[in-house]
Coordinates of C-alpha atoms and ligand atoms in Angstrom, one line a residue:
X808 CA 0.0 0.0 0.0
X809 CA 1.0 3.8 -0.9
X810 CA 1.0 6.7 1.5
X811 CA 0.6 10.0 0.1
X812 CA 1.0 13.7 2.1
X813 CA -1.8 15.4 3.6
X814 CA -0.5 18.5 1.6
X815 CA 0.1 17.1 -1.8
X816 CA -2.0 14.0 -2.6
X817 CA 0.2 13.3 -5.9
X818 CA 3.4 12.7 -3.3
X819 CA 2.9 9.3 -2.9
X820 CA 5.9 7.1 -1.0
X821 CA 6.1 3.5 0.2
X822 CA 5.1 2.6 4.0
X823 CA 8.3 1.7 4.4
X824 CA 9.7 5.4 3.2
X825 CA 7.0 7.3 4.8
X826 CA 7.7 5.9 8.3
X827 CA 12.1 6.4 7.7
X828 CA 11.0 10.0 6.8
X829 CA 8.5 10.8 9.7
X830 CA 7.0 14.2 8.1
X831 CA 6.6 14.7 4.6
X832 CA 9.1 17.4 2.6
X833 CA 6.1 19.5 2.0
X834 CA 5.3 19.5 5.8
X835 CA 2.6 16.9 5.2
X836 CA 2.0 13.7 7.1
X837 CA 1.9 10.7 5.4
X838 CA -1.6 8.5 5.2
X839 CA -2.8 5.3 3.9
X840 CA -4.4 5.9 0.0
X841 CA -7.0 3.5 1.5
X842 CA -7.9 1.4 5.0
X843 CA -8.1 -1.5 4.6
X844 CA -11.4 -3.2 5.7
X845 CA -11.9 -5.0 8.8
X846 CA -15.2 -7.3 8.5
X847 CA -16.8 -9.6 10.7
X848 CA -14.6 -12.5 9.7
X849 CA -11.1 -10.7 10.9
X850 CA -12.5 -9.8 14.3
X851 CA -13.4 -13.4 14.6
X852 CA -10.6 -14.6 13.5
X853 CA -8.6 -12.4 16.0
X854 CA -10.7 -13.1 19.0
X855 CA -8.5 -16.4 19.7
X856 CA -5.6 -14.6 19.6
X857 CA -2.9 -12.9 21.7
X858 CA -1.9 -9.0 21.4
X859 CA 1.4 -10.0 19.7
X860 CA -0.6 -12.0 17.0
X861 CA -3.4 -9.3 16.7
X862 CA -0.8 -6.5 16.2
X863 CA 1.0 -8.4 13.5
X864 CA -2.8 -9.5 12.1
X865 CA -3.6 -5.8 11.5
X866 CA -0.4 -4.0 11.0
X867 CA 0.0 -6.2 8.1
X868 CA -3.0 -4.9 6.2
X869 CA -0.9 -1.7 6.3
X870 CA 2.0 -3.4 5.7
X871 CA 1.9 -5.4 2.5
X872 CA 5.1 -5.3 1.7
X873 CA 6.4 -6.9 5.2
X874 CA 5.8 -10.9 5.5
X875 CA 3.6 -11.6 8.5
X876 CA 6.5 -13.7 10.2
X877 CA 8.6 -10.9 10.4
X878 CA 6.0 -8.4 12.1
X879 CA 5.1 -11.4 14.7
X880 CA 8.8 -11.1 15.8
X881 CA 8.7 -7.6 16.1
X882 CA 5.5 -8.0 18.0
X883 CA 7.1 -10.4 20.3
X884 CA 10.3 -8.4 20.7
X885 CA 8.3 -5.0 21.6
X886 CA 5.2 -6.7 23.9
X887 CA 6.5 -10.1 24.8
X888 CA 9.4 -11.1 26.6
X889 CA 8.3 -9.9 30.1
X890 CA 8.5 -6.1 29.0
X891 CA 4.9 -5.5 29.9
X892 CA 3.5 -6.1 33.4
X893 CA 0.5 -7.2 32.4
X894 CA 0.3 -10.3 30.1
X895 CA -2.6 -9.5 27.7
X896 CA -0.5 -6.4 27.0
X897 CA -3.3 -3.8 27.1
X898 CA -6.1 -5.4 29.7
X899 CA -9.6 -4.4 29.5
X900 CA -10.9 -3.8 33.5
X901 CA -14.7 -3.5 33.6
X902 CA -15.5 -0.6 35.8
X903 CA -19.5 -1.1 35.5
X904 CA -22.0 -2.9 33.6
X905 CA -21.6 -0.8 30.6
X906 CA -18.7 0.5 30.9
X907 CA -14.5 -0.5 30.9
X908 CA -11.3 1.1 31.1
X909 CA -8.6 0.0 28.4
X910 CA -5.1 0.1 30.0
X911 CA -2.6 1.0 27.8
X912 CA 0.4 1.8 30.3
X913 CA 2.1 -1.4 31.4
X914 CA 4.6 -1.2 29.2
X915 CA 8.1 0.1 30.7
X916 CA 7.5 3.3 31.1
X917 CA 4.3 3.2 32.5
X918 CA 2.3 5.6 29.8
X919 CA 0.5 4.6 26.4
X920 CA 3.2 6.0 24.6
X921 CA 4.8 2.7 24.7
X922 CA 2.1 0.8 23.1
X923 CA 3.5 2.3 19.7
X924 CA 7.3 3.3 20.7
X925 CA 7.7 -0.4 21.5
X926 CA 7.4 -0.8 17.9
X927 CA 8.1 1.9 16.0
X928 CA 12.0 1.0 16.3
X929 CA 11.7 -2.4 14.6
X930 CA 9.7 -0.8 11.9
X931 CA 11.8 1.6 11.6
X932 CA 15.0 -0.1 11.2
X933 CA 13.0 -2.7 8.9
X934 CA 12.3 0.9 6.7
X935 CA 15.9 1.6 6.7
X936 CA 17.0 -2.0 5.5
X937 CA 14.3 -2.1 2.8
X938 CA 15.3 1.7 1.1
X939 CA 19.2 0.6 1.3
X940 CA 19.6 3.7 3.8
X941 CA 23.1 4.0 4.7
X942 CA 23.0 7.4 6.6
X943 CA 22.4 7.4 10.3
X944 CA 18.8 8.0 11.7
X945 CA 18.9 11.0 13.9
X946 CA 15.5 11.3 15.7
X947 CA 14.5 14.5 17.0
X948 CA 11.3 14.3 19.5
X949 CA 9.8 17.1 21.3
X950 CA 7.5 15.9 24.0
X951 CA 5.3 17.1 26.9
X952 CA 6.6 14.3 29.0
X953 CA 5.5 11.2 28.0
X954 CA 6.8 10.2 24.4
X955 CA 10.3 11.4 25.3
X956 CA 11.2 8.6 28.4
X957 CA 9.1 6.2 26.2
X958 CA 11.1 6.8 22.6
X959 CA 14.4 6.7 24.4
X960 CA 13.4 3.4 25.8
X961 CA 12.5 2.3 22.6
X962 CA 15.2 3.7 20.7
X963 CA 18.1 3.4 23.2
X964 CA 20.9 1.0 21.8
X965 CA 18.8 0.6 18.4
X966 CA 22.1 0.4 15.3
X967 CA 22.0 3.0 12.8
X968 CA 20.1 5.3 15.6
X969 CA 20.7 8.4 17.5
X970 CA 17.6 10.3 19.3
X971 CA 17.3 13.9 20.8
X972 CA 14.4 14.6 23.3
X973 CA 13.2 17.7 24.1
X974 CA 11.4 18.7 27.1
X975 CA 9.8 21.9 28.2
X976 CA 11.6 23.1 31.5
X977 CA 8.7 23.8 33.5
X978 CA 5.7 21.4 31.4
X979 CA 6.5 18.0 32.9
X980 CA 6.2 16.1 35.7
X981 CA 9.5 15.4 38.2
X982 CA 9.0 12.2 37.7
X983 CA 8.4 12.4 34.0
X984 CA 12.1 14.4 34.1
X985 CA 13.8 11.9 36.3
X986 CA 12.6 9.2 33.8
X987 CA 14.5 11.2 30.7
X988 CA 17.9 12.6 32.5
X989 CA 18.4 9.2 33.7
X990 CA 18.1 7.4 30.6
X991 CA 20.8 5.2 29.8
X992 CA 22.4 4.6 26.4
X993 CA 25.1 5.8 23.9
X994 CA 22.8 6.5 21.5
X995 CA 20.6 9.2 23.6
X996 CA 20.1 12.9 24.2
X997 CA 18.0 15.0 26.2
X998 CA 17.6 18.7 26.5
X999 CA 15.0 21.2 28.2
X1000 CA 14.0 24.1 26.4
X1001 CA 13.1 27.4 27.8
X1002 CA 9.3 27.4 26.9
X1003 CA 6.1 25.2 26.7
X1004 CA 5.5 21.9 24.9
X1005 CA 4.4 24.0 21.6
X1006 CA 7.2 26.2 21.9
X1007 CA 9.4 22.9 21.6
X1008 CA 7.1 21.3 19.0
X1009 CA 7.3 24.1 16.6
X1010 CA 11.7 24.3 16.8
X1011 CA 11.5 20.5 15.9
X1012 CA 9.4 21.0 13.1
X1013 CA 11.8 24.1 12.4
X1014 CA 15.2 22.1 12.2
X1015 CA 13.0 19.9 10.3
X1016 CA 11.9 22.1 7.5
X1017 CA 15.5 23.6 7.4
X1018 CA 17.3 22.5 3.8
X1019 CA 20.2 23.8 5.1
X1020 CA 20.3 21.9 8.1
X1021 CA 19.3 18.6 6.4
X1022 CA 22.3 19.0 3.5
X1023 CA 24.7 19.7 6.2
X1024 CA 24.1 16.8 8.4
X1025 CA 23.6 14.5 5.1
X1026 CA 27.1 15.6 4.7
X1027 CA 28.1 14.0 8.1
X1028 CA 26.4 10.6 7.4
X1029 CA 22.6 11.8 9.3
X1030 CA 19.2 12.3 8.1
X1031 CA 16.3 13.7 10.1
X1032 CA 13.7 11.5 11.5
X1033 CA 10.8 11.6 13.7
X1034 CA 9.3 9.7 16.5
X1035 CA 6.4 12.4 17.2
X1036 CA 3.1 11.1 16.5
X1037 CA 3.2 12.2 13.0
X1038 CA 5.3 9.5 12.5
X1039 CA 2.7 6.7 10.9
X1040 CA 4.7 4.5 12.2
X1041 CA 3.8 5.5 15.5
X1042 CA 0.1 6.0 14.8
X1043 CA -0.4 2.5 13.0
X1044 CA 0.3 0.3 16.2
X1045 CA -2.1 2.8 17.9
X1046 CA -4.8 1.2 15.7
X1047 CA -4.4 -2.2 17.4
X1048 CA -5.6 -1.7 20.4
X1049 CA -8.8 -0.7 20.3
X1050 CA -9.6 -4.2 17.8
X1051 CA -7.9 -5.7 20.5
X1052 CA -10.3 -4.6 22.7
X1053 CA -13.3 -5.1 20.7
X1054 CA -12.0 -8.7 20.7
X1055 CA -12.0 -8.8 24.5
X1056 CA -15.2 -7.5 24.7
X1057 CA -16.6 -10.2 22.3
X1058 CA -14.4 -12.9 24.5
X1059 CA -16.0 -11.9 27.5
X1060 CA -19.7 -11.7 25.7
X1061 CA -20.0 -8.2 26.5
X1062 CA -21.1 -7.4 23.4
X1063 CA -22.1 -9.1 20.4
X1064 CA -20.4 -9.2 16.7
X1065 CA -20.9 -6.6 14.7
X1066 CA -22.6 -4.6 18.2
X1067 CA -21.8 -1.0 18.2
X1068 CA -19.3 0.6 21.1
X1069 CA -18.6 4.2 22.3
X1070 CA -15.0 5.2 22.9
X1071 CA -14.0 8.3 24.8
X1072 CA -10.0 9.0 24.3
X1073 CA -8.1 11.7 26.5
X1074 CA -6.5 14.3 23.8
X1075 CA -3.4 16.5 23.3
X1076 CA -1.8 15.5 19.9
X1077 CA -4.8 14.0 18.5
X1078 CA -3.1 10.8 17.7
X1079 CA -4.2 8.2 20.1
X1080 CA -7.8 9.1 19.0
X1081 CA -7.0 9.4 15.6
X1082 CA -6.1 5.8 15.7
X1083 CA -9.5 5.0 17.0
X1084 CA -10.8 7.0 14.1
X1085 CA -8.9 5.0 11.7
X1086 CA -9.8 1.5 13.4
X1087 CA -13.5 3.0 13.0
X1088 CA -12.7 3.6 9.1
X1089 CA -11.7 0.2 8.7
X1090 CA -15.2 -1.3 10.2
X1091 CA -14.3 -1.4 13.3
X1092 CA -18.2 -1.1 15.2
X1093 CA -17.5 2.3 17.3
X1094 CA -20.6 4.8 17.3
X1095 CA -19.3 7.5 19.0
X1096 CA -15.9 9.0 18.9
X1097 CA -15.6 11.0 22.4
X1098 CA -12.7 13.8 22.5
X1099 CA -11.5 14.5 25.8
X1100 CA -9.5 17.6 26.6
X1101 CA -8.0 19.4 29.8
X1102 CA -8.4 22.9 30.3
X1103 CA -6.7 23.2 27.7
X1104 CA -10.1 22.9 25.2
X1105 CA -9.1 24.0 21.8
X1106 CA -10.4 20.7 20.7
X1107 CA -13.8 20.6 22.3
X1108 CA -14.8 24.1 20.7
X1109 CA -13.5 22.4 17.2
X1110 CA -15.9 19.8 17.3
X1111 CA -18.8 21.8 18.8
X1112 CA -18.1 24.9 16.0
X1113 CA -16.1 23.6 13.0
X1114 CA -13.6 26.6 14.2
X1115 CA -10.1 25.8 15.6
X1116 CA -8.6 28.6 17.0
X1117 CA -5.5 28.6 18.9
X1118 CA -5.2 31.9 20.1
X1119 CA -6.4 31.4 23.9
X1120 CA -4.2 31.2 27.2
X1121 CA -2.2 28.3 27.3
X1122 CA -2.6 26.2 30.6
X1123 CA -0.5 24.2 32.9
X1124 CA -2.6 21.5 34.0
X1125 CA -2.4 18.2 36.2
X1126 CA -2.5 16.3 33.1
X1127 CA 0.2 17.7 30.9
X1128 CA 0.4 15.4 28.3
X1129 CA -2.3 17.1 27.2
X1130 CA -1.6 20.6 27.6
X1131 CA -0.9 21.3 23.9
X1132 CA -2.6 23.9 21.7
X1133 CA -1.7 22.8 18.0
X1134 CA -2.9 19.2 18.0
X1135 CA -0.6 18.3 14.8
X1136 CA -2.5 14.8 14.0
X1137 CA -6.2 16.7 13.1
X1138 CA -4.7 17.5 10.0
X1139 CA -5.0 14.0 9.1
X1140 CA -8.6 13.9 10.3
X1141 CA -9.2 16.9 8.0
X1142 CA -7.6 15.3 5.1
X1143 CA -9.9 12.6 5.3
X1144 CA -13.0 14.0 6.2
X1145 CA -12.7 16.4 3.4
X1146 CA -12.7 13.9 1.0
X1147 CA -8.5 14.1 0.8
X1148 CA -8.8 17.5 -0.9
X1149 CA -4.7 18.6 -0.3
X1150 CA -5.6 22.1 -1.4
X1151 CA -7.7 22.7 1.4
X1152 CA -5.5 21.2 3.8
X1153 CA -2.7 23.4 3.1
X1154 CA -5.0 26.3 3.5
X1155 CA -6.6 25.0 6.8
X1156 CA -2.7 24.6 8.0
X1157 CA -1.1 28.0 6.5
X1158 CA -4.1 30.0 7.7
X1159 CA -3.5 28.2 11.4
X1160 CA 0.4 28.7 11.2
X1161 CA -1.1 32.3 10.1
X1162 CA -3.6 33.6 12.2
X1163 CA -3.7 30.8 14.6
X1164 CA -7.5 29.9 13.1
X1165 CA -9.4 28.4 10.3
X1166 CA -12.6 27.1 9.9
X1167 CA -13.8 24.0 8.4
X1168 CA -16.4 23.7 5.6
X1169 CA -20.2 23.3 6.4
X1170 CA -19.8 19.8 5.2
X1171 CA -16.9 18.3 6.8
X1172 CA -18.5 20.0 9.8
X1173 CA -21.7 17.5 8.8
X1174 CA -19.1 14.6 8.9
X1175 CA -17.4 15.7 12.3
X1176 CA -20.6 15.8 14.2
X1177 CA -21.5 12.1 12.8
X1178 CA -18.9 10.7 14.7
X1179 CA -17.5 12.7 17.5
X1180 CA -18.1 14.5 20.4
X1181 CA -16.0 16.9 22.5
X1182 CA -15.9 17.7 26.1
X1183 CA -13.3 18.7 28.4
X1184 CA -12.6 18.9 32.3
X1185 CA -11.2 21.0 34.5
X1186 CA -8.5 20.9 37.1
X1187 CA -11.4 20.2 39.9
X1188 CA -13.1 18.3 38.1
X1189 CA -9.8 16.1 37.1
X1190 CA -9.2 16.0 41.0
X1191 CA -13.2 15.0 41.8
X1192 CA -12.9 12.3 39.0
X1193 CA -10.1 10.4 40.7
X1194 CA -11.6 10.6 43.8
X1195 CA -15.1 9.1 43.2
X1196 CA -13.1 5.9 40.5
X1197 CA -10.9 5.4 43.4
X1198 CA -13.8 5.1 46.3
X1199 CA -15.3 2.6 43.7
X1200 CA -12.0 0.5 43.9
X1201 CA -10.4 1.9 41.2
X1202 CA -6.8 4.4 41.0
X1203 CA -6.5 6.3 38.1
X1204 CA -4.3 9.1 36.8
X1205 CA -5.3 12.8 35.5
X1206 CA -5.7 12.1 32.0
X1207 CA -7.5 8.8 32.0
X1208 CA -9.7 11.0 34.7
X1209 CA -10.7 13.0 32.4
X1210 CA -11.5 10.9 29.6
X1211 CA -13.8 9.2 32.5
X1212 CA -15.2 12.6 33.2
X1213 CA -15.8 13.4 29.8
X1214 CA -17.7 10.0 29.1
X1215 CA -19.9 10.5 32.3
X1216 CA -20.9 14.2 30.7
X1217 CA -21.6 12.8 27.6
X1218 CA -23.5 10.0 28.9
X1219 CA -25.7 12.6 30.7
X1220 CA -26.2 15.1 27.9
X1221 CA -27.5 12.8 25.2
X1222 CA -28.6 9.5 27.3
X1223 CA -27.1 7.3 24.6
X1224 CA -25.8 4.4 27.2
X1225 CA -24.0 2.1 24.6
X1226 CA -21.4 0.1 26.2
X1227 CA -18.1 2.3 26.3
X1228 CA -14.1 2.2 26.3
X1229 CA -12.7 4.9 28.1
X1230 CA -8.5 4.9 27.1
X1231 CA -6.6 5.0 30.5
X1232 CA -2.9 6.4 29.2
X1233 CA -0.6 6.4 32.2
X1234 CA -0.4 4.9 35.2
X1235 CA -1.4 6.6 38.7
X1236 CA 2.2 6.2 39.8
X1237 CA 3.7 8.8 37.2
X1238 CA 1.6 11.4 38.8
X1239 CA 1.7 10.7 42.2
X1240 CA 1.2 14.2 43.8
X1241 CA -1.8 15.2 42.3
X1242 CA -3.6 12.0 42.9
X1243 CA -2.6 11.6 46.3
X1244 CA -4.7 15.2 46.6
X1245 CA -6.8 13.6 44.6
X1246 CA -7.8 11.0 47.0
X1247 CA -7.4 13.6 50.5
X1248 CA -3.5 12.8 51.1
X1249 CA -0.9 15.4 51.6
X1250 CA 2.3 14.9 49.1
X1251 CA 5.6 14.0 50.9
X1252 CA 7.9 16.4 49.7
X1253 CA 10.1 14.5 47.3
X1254 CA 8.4 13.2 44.2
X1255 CA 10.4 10.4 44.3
X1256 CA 9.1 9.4 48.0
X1257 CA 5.5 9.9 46.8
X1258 CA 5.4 6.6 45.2
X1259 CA 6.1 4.3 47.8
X1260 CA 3.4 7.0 49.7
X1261 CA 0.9 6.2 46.8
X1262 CA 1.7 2.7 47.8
X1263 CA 0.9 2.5 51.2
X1264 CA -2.1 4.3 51.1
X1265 CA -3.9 2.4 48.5
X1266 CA -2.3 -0.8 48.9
X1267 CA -1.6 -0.7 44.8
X1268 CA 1.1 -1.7 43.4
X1269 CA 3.7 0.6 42.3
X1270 CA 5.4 0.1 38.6
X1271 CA 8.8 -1.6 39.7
X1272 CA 10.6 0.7 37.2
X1273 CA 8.9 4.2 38.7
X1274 CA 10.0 2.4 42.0
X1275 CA 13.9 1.9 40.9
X1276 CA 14.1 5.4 39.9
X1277 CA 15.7 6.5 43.1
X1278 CA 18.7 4.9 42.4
X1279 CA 19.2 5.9 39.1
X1280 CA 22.1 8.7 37.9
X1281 CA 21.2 12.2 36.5
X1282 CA 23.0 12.0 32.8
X1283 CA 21.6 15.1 31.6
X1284 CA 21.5 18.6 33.2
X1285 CA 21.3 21.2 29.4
X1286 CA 18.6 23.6 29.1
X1287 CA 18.4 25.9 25.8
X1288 CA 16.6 28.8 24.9
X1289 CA 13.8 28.0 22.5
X1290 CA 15.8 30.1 19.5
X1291 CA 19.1 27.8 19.7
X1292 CA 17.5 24.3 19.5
X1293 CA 19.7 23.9 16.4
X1294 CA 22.9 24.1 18.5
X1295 CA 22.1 21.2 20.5
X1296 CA 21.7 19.1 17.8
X1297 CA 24.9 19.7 16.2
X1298 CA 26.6 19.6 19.3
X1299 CA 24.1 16.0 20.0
X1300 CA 25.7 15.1 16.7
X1301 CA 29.4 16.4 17.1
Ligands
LIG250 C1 0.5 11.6 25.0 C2 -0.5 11.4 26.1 C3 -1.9 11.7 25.9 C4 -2.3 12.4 24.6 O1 -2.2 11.5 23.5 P1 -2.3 12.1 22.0 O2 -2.1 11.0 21.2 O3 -1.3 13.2 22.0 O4 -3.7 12.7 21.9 C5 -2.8 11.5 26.9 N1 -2.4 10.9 28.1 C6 -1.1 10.6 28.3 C7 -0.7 10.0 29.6 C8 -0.1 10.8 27.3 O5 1.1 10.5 27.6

C-alpha cells in the first residue's frame, strides 16, 4: 500500500519510506491511499488470539510489503518477553455494567506511549533495510513528557540510531524528568528548552523544515527522522488496540459481533484518537468518537463549532500530556474528512500557522458531528474524577480522569448508554502528587518518596521501574533557549 502527504496528494511514497522519513518534505504527514477493511470475519478470526498476534494480524494490512513472520517477531520483541506487566499487554478492566477502562500503560514506562514506541524501532529499522539507507537516523522528539522517556526506551541502543528529546523546562512532571535525564544509552540525548510543549514542537518542526540543516548533516552521514506522533509508524500500532479490545469484549460476551461501542479517548496530539478514528474507518463497530480535553479545550470548541482557533491562554494542568494547543495529527482527520482534498488542507494549516485559526467547511463539519463528540474537564473536576473511580476500587491518573469525566458528561447530555471504552494512558504512579490530593492525602515532599506514599495508602502496586528510579544517575542537566534548538543538535551530533 502507498502513502501519500496530507499537503500534496500526488506525493505518494512506500510505508516503508513514509515511516524512515516521519514528516513529509512539504510538511505533510503521510496517510494510507485506503484502509483496509476490517469485517466480521477478521475480528473473529482475531478473537482467539494474543496482542502480539493481533498486532502483527492488522499491521499487516498496512504493511503489505512486510511478511507476517517478520511483524510477529517484532511483535514479540516490543510486547512479549516480560516487558509489559500485564500479560494480555493492554487489559480491559470492567468498571461497570456498561462501561470499561482500556489500559494501555504497562509497558516500561508506564504511559501509552509505549504501546506504539515499542514498535516503531523495529519498523523503523525494517524501513531503513528495505530503502538501502546507509545514513544514520537521527531522531529528534519534542515531547510534553511522555513520548520522550518512552522513545528513548525504545530507541536506546537501536544500530544506525541516534535520538534527541526535548522537554519543556517547566511542562512535565519530576518524575516524568527523572525518567529522561536518567536514561541510559550511547545513542541518547536530552535537552530542556526554555518554553512550553508548543514552543518545543514548533523548533522541531523548524530544524525539520531547514534545507540547510538537512544538507549539512547528510554531509556527516545523518538524516532527520521523527518519532512524534506524525510519524505513521507510531500511529499504525495505535490502531491495534482498540480491535484488541473489541476482541476482548466479544471474549467476555460483553457485546455481540458486529454490536456497536462508544470510545472516549483523552487528547493532546490528536493521535491516540485518531487511531481509533482509523480503526473505525476500517469497520471497526465504534458509534461515537468521544474527544476529551483538559483545560486546555481547543479541541472541544473544534468539534462543537467547525472553528479551531489557537489563540487562547495556554494552561498548565495536572494532566500535561495534554496541555498542547496545535494538536498536529487533526490534519490527518481533516484530510480525510474532506474527501482528501490537499488544497484545502494546506490552506486550513497555513491560515492556522497564520492567524492561529481556520474554519472548516459546512460539510466536513456535517461529517465531524457524525462521529465525535468533544468535552473537556477541569483541574477540579480532574481531582473530583479520581476521587469518586478510586472510592469505587479503582486508582487512576489525571488524564484517563478526564476521559472518565468526559464519558460521564456525555452519557448525561444525550442518554445514549452504549457500552463504552474509556483509554486510561498512564499509570497513577507517574503522577503521584496530584492523585494523592486527589484521593485527601498530603504529598511527601520529594516526588520520588511519593510513590512508595501512593503505595501504602492504597495498597496498589507501584510500577517496579517508577520504583527503581531513586537509584538511578542524572545523565543530563542542558537547558536551551527556544531560538538555539539547532545548536544542540549539532553539538548532540558532534
Ligand atoms: C500523550 C498522552 C496523551 C495524549 O495523547 P495524544 O495521542 O497526543 O492525543 C494522553 N495521556 C497521556 C498520559 C499521554 O502520555
Amino acid at each position: 500500500m502507498e502513502y501519500l502527504s496530507t499537503r500534496d496528494r500526488t506525493l505518494r511514497v512506500s510505508a516503508a519510506e513514509a515511516i524512515k522519513m516521519g514528516l513529509s518534505r512539504d510538511g505533510g504527514l503521510f496517510t494510507p491511499v485506503y484502509f483496509p477493511e476490517l469485517g466480521a470475519l477478521d475480528l473473529k478470526t482475531m478473537c482467539p488470539m494474543n496482542y502480539c498476534r493481533r498486532s502483527a494480524y492488522v499491521m499487516g494490512k498496512y504493511l503489505e510489503d512486510f511478511a507476517t513472520e517478520e511483524l510477529r517477531s517484532y511483535a514479540e520483541s516490543a510486547y512479549g518477553g516480560g516487558k509489559f506487566d500485564a500479560p494480555t499487554v493492554a487489559p480491559l478492566r470492567q468498571v461497570d455494567e456498561n462501561t470499561w477502562c482500556l489500559e494501555l500503560w504497562h509497558g516500561p514506562t508506564s504511559a501509552f506511549k509505549d504501546m506504539a514506541l515499542q514498535m516503531l524501532p523495529h519498523l523503523l529499522s525494517a524501513s531503513l533495510r528495505r530503502t538501502g539507507e546507509k545514513k544514520t537516523a537521527c531522531i529528534l522528539v519534542a515531547t510534553s513528557g511522555d513520548t520522550g522517556k518512552a522513545a528513548l526506551e525504545g530507541f536506546a541502543g537501536v544500530q544506525q540510531t541516534k535520538i534527541l528529546v526535548f522537554y519543556p523546562e517547566n511542562g512535565v512532571s519530576q518524575i516524568q524528568k527523572l525518567q529522561m535525564v536518567t536514561q541510559e544509552g550511547a545513542n541518547v540525548g536530552v535537552c530542556a528548552v526554555r518554553g512550553n510543549f508548543d514552543d518545543a514542537q514548533n523548533g522541531v518542526k523548524r530544524i525539520f523544515s531547514d534545507a540547510a540543516i538537512r544538507e549539512e548533516l547528510a554531509g556527516r552521514g545523518y538524516f532527520l527522522s521523527s518519532a512524534n506522533s506524525i510519524n505513521w509508524g507510531r500511529v499504525m500500532p495505535q490502531i491495534v488496540y482498540y480491535i484488541s479490545a473489541y476482541c476482548d469484549l466479544l471474549n467476555q460476551g460483553a457485546i455481540r459481533l458486529g454490536e456497536g461501542i462508544n470510545v472516549c479517548v483523552p487528547t493532546g496530539n490528536f493521535g491516540n484518537i485518531l487511531a481509533c478514528y482509523y480503526a473505525r474507518r476500517m469497520g471497526l463497530p465504534v458509534k461515537k468518537l468521544i474527544c476529551a480535553s483538559n483545560r486546555n479545550d481547543v479541541l472541544t470548541d473544534f468539534i462543537r463549532t467547525g472553528v479551531y482557533d489557537r489563540n487562547r491562554p495556554f494552561h498548565t494542568t495536572m494532566s500535561p500530556s495534554m496541555d498542547i494547543l496545535i494538536s498536529s495529527n487533526l490534519e490527518r482527520l481533516l484530510f480525510d474528512l474532506s474527501g482528501k482534498d490537499d488544497a484545502l488542507v494546506r490552506d486550513y494549516m497555513s491560515r492556522l500557522s497564520g492567524t492561529g485559526r481556520y474554519e472548516i467547511s459546512k460539510e466536513m463539519k456535517d461529517k465531524l458531528d457524525g462521529i465525535f463528540y468533544g468535552g473537556f474537564c477541569g483541574e477540579e473536576d480532574t481531582s473530583a474524577a479520581i476521587g469518586k473511580l478510586y472510592r469505587g476500587g479503582y486508582l487512576i491518573d489525571p488524564h484517563t480522569a478526564v476521559a472518565a469525566k468526559v464519558l460521564a458528561d456525555y452519557r448525561r447530555e444525550t442518554g445514549d448508554m452504549t457500552p463504552a471504552v474509556f483509554a486510561s494512558t498512564a499509570s497513577p504512579f507517574k503522577f503521584c502528587d496530584s492523585v494523592l490530593r486527589a484521593i485527601g492525602e498530603e504529598p511527601a515532599a520529594d516526588s520520588v518518596e511519593r510513590i512508595g506514599q501512593l503505595q501504602a495508602v492504597t495498597g496498589v502496586a507501584a510500577p517496579a521501574r517508577l520504583a527503581a528510579l531513586a537509584e538511578k544517575r542524572v545523565r543530563f542537566t542542558d537547558v536551551t533557549e527556544r531560538e538555539k534548538m539547532e545548536e544542540i543538535v549539532h553539538r548532540f551530533l558532534a
